[in-house]
JSON list of C-alpha atoms in Angstrom, two decimals:
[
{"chain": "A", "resi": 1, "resn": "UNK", "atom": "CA", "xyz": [-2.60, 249.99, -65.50]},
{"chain": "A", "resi": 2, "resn": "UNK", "atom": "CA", "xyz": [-6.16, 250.42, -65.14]},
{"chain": "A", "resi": 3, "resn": "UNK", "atom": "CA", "xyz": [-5.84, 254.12, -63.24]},
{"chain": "A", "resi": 4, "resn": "UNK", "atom": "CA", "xyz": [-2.71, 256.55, -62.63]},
{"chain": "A", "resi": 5, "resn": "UNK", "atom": "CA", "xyz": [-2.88, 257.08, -59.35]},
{"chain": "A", "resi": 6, "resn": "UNK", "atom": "CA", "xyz": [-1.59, 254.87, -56.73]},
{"chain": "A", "resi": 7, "resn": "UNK", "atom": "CA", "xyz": [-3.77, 255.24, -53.25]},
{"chain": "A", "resi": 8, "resn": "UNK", "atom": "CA", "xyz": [-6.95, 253.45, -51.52]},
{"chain": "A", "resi": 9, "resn": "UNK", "atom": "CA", "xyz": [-9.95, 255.48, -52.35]},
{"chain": "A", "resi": 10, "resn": "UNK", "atom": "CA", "xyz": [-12.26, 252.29, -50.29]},
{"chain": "A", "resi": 11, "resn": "UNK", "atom": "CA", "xyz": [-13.33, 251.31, -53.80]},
{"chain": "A", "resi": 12, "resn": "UNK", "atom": "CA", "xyz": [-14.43, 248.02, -52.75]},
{"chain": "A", "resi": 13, "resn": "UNK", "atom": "CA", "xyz": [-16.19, 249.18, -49.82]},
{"chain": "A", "resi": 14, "resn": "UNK", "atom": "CA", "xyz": [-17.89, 252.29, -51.65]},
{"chain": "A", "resi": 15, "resn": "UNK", "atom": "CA", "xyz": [-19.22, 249.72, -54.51]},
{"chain": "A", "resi": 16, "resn": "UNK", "atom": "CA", "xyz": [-20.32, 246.59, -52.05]},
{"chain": "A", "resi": 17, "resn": "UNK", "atom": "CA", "xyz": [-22.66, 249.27, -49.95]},
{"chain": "A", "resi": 18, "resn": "UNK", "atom": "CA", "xyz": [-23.85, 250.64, -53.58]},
{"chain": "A", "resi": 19, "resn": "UNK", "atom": "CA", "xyz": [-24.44, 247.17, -54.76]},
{"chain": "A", "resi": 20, "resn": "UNK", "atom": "CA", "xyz": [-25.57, 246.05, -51.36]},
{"chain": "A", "resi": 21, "resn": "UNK", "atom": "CA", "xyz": [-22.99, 243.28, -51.67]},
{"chain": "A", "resi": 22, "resn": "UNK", "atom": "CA", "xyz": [-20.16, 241.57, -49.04]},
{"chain": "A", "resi": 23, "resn": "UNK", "atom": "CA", "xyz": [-18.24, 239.63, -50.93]},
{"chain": "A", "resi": 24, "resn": "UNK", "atom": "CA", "xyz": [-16.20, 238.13, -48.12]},
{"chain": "A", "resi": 25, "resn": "UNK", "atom": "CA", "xyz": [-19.85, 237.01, -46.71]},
{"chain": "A", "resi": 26, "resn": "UNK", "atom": "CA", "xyz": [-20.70, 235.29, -50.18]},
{"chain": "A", "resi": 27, "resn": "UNK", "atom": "CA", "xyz": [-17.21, 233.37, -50.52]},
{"chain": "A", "resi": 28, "resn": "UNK", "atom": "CA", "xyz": [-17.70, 232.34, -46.94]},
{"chain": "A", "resi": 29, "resn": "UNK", "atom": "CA", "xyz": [-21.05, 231.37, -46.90]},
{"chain": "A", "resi": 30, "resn": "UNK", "atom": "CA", "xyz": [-21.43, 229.46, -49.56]},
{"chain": "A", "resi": 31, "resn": "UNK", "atom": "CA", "xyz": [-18.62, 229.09, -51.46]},
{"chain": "A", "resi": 32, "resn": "UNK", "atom": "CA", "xyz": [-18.91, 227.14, -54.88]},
{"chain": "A", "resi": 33, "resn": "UNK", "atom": "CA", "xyz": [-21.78, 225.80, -53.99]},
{"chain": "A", "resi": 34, "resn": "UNK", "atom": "CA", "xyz": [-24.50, 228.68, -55.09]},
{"chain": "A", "resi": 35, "resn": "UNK", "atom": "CA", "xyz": [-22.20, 230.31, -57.74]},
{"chain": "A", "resi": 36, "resn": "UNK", "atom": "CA", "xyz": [-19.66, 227.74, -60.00]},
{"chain": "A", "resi": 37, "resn": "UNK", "atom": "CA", "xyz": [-18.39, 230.93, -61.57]},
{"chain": "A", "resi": 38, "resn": "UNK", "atom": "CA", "xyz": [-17.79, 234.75, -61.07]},
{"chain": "A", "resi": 39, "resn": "UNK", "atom": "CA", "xyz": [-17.20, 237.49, -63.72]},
{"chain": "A", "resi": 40, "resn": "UNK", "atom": "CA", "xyz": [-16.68, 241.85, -62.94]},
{"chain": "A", "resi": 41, "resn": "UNK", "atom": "CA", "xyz": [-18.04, 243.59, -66.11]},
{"chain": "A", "resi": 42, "resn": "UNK", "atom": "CA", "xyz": [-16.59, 247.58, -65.67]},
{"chain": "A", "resi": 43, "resn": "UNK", "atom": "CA", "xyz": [-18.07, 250.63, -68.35]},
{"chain": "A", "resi": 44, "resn": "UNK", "atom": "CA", "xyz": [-14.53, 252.20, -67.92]},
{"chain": "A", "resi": 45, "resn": "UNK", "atom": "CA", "xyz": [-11.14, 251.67, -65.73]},
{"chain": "A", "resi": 46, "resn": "UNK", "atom": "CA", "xyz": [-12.34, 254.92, -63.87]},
{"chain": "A", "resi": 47, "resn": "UNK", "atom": "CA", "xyz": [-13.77, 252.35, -60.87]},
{"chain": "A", "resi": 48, "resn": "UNK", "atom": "CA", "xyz": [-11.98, 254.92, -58.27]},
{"chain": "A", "resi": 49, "resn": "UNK", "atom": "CA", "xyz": [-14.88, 257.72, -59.78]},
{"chain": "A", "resi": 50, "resn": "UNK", "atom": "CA", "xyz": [-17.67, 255.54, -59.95]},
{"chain": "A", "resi": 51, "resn": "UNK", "atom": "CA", "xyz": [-18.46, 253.88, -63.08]},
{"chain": "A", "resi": 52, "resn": "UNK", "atom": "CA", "xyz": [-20.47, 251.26, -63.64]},
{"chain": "A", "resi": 53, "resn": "UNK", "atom": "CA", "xyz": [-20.15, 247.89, -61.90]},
{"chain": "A", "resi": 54, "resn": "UNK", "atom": "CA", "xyz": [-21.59, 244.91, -63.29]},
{"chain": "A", "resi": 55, "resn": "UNK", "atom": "CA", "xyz": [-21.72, 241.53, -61.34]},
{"chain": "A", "resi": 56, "resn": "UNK", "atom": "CA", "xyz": [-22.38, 238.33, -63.03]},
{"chain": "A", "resi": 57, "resn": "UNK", "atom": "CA", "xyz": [-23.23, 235.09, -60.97]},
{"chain": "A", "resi": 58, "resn": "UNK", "atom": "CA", "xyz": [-23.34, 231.32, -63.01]},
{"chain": "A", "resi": 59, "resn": "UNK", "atom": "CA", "xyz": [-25.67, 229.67, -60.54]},
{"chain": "A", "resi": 60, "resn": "UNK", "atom": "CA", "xyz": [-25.66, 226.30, -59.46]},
{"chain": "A", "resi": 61, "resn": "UNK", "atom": "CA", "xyz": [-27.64, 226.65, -56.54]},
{"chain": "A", "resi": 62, "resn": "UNK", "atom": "CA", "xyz": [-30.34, 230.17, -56.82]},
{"chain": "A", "resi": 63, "resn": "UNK", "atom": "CA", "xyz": [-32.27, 229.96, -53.73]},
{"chain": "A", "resi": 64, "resn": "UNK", "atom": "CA", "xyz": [-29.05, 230.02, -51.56]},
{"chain": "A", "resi": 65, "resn": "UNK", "atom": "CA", "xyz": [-27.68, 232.44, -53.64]},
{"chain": "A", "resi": 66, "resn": "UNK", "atom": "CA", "xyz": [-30.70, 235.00, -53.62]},
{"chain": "A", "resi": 67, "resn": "UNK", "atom": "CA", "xyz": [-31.45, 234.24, -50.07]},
{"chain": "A", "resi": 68, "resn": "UNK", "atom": "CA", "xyz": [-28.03, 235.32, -48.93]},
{"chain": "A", "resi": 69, "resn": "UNK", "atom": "CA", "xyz": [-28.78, 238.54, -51.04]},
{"chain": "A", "resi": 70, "resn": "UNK", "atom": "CA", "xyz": [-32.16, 239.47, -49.90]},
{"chain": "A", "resi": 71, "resn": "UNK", "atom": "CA", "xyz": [-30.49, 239.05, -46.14]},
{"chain": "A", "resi": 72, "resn": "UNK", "atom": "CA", "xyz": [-28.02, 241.53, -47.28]},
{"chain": "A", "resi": 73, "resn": "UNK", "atom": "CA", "xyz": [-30.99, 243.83, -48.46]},
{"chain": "A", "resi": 74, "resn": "UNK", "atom": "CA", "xyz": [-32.91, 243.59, -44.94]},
{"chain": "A", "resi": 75, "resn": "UNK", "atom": "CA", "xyz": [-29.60, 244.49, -43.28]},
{"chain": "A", "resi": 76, "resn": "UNK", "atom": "CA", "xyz": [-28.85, 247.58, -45.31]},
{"chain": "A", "resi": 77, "resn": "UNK", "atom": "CA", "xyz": [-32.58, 248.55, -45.04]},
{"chain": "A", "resi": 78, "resn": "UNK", "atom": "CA", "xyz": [-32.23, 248.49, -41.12]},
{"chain": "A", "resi": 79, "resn": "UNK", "atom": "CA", "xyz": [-29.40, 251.03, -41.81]},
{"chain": "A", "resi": 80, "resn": "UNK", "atom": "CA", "xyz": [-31.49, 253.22, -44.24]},
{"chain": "A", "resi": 81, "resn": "UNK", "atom": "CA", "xyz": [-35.45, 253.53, -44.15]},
{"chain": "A", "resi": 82, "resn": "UNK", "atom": "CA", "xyz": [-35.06, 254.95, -47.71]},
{"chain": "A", "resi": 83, "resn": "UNK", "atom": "CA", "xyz": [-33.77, 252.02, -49.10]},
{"chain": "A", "resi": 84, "resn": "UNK", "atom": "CA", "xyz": [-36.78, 251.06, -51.66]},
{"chain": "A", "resi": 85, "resn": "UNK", "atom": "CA", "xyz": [-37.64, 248.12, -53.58]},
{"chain": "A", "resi": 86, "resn": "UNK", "atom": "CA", "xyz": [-39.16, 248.61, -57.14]},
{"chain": "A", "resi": 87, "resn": "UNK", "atom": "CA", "xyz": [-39.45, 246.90, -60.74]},
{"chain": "A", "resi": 88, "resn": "UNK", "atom": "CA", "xyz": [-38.80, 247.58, -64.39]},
{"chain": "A", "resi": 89, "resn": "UNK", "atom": "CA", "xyz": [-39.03, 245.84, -67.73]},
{"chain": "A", "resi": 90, "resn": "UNK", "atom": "CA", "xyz": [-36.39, 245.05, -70.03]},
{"chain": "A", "resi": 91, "resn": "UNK", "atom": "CA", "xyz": [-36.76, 243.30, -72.85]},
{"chain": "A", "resi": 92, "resn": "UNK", "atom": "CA", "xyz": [-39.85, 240.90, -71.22]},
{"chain": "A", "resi": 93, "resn": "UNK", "atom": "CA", "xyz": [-37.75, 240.15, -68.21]},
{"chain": "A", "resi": 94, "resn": "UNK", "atom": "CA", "xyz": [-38.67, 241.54, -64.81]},
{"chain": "A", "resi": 95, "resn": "UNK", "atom": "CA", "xyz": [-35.33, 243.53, -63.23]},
{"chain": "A", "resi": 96, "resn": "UNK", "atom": "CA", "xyz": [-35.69, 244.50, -59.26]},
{"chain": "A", "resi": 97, "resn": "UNK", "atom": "CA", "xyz": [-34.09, 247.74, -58.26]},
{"chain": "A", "resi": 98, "resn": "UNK", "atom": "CA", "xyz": [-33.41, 248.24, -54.96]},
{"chain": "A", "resi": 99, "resn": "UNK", "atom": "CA", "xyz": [-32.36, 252.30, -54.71]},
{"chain": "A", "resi": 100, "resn": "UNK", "atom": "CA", "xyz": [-31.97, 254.93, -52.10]},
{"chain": "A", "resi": 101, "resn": "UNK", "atom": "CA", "xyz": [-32.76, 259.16, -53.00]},
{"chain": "A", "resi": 102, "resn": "UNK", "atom": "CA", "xyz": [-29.13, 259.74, -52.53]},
{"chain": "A", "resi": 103, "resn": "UNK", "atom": "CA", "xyz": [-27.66, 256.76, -54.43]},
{"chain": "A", "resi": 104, "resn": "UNK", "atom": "CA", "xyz": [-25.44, 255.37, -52.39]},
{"chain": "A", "resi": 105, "resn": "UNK", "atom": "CA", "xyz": [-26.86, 251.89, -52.61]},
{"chain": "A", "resi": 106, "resn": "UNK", "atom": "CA", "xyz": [-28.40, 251.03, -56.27]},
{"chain": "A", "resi": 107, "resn": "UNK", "atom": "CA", "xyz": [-29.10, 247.43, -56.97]},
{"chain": "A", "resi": 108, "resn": "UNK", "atom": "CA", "xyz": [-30.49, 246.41, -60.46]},
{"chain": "A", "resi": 109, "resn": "UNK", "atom": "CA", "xyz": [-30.48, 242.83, -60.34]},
{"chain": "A", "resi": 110, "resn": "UNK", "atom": "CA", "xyz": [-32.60, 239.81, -63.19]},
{"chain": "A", "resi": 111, "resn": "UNK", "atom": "CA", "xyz": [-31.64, 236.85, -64.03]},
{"chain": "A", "resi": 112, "resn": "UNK", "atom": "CA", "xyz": [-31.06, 236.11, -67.63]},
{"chain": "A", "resi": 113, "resn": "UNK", "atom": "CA", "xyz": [-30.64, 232.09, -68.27]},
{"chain": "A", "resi": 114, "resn": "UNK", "atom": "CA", "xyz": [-28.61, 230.46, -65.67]},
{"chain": "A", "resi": 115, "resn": "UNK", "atom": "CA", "xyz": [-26.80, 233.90, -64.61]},
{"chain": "A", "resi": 116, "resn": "UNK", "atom": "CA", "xyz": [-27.92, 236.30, -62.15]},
{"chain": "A", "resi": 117, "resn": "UNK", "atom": "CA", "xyz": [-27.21, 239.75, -62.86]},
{"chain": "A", "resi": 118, "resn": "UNK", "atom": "CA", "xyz": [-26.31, 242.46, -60.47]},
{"chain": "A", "resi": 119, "resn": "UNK", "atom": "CA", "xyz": [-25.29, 246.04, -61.67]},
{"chain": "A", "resi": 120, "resn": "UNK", "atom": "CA", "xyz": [-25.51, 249.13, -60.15]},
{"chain": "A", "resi": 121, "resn": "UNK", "atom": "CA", "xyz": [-26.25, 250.46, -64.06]},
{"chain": "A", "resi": 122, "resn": "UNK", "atom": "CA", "xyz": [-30.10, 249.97, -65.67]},
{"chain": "A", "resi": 123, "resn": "UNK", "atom": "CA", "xyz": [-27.95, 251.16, -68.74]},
{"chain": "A", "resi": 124, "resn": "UNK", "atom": "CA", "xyz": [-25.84, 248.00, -68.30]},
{"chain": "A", "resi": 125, "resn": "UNK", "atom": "CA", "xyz": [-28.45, 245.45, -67.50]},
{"chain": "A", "resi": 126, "resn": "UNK", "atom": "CA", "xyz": [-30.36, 246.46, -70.63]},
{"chain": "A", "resi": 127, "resn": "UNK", "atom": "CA", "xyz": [-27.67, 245.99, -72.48]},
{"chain": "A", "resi": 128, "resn": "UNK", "atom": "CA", "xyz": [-26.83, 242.40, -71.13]},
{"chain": "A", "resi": 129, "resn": "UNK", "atom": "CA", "xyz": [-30.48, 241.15, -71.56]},
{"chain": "A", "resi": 130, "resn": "UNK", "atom": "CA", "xyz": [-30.72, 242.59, -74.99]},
{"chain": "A", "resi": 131, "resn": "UNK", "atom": "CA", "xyz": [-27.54, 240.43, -75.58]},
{"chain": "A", "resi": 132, "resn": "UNK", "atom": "CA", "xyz": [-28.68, 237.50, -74.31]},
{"chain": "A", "resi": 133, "resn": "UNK", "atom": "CA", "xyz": [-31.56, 237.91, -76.50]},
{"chain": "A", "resi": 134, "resn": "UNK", "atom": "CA", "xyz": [-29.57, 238.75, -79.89]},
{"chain": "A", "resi": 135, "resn": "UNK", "atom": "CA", "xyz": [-30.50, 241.64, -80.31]},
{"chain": "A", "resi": 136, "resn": "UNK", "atom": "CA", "xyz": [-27.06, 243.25, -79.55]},
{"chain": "A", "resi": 137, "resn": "UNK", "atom": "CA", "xyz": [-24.01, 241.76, -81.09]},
{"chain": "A", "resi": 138, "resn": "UNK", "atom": "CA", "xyz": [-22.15, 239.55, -78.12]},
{"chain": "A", "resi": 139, "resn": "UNK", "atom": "CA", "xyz": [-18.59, 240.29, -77.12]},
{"chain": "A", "resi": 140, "resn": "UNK", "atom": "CA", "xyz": [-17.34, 237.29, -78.80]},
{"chain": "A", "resi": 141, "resn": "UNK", "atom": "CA", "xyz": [-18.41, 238.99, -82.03]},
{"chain": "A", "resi": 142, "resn": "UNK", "atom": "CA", "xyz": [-15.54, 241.53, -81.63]},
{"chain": "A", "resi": 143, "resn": "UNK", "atom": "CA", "xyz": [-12.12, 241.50, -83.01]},
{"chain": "A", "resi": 144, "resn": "UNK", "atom": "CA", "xyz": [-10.86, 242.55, -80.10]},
{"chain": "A", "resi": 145, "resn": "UNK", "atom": "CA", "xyz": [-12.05, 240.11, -78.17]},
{"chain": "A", "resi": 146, "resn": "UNK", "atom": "CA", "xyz": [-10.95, 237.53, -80.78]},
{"chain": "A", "resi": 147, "resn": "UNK", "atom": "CA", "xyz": [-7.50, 238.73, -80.63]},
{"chain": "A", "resi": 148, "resn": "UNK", "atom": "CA", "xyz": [-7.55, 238.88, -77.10]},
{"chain": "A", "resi": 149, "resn": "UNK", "atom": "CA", "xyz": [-8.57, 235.37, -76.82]},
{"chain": "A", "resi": 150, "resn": "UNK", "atom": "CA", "xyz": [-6.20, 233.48, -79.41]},
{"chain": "A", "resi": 151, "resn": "UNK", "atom": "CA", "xyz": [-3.54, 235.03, -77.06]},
{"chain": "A", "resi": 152, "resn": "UNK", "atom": "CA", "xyz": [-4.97, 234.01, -74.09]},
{"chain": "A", "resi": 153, "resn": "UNK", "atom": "CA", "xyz": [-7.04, 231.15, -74.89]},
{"chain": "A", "resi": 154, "resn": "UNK", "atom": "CA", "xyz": [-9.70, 229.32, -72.11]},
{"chain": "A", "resi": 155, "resn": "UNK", "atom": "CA", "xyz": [-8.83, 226.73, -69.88]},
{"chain": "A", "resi": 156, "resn": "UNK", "atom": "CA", "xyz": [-10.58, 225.22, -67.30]},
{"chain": "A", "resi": 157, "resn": "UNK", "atom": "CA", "xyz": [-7.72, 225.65, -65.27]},
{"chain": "A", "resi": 158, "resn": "UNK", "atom": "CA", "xyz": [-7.24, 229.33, -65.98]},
{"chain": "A", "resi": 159, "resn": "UNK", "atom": "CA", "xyz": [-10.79, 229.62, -65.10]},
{"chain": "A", "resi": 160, "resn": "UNK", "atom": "CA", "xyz": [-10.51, 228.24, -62.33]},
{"chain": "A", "resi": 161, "resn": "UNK", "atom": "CA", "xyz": [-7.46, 228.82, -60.62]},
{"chain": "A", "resi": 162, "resn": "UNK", "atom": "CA", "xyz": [-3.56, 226.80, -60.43]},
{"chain": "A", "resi": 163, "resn": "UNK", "atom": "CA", "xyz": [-4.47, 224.85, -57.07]},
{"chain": "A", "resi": 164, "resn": "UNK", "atom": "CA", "xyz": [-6.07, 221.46, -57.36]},
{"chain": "A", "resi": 165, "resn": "UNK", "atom": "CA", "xyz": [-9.16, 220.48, -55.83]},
{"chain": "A", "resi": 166, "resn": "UNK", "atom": "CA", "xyz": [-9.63, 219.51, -52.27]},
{"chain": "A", "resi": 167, "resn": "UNK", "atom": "CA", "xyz": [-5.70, 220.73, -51.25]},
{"chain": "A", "resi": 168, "resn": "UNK", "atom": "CA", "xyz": [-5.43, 222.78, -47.90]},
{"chain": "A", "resi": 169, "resn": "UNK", "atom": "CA", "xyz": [-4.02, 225.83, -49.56]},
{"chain": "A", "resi": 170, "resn": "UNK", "atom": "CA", "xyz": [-7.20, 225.53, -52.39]},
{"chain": "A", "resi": 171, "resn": "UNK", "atom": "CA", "xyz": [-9.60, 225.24, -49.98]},
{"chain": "A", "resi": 172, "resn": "UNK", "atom": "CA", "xyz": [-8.17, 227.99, -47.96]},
{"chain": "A", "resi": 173, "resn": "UNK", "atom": "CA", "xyz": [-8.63, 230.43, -50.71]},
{"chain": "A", "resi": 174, "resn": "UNK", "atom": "CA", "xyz": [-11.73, 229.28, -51.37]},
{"chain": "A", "resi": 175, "resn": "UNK", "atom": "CA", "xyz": [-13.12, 229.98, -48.12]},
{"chain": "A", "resi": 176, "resn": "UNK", "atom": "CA", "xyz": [-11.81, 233.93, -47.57]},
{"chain": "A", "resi": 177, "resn": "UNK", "atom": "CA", "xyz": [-12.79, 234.95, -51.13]},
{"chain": "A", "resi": 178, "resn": "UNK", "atom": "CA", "xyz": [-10.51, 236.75, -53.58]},
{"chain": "A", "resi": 179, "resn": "UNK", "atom": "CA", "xyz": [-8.52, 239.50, -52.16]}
]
């Protein structure tokens, strides 16, 4: 188990307003057509004390995409004044940060090759660019990870689910989002 207690601490809810995210409005919107895939990258299993959240989007189409996130920037921003908009560098690639004084919403967000980044960490972004860039070994590197994949090895159809394409209960899922 990831944490020892059992209970609903509104994780999701507490990280979607940080990361100025709805997922349900994403899945909805636009389903596979903006994103073809979806990976959660954690710092810890602590999520229920606030650890860093990493959100990694393979784009097929990246003006939907960013358009449905800039609306979800406006909205937040008619709910706080504070929330500001500035820039950083890291590793010659331009990362936005959208931040409030109090930190309850904290978007870092670049896009490194055909993935869009979104982390509520600079620590973590820096870290995935630098990858990207080899200059930090990648995952895949790590025996670990090695091990962990030769027991679970990829599929397409692990990665993308056990219903088949175009069937009610596929589509179904599909349209409300992972729960």
């Amino acid at each position: 188990a990831l944490e020892g207690g059992a209970g609903n601490s509104n994780v999701s809810a507490r990280y979607e307003r940080e990361l100025i995210m709805r997922r349900t409005s994403i899945s909805e919107a636009m389903g596979d057509v903006a994103v073809k895939s979806f990976a959660i990258v954690a710092s810890d299993p602590f999520l229920r004390e606030g650890g860093d959240v990493t959100l990694l989007f393979e784009v097929n189409n990246e003006a939907a995409l960013t358009a449905t996130l800039a609306r979800f920037v406006v909205e937040a921003k008619a709910a706080r004044a504070d929330l500001a908009e500035s820039s950083y560098e890291v590793g010659g690639q331009e990362v936005t940060l959208w931040s409030t004084p109090d930190g309850a919403h904290r978007r870092h967000m670049v896009k490194v090759g055909g993935v869009l980044v979104v982390s509520n960490s600079a620590a973590a972004v820096a870290r995935i660019v630098e990858t990207a860039a080899g200059r930090r070994d990648a995952l895949t590197s790590r025996g670990d990870f090695k091990y962990m994949r030769a027991l679970y090895p990829f599929s397409e159809r692990a990665r993308t689910g056990s219903c088949s394409s175009g069937t009610t209960s596929c589509a179904r899922r599909s349209a409300r989002g992972p729960r």
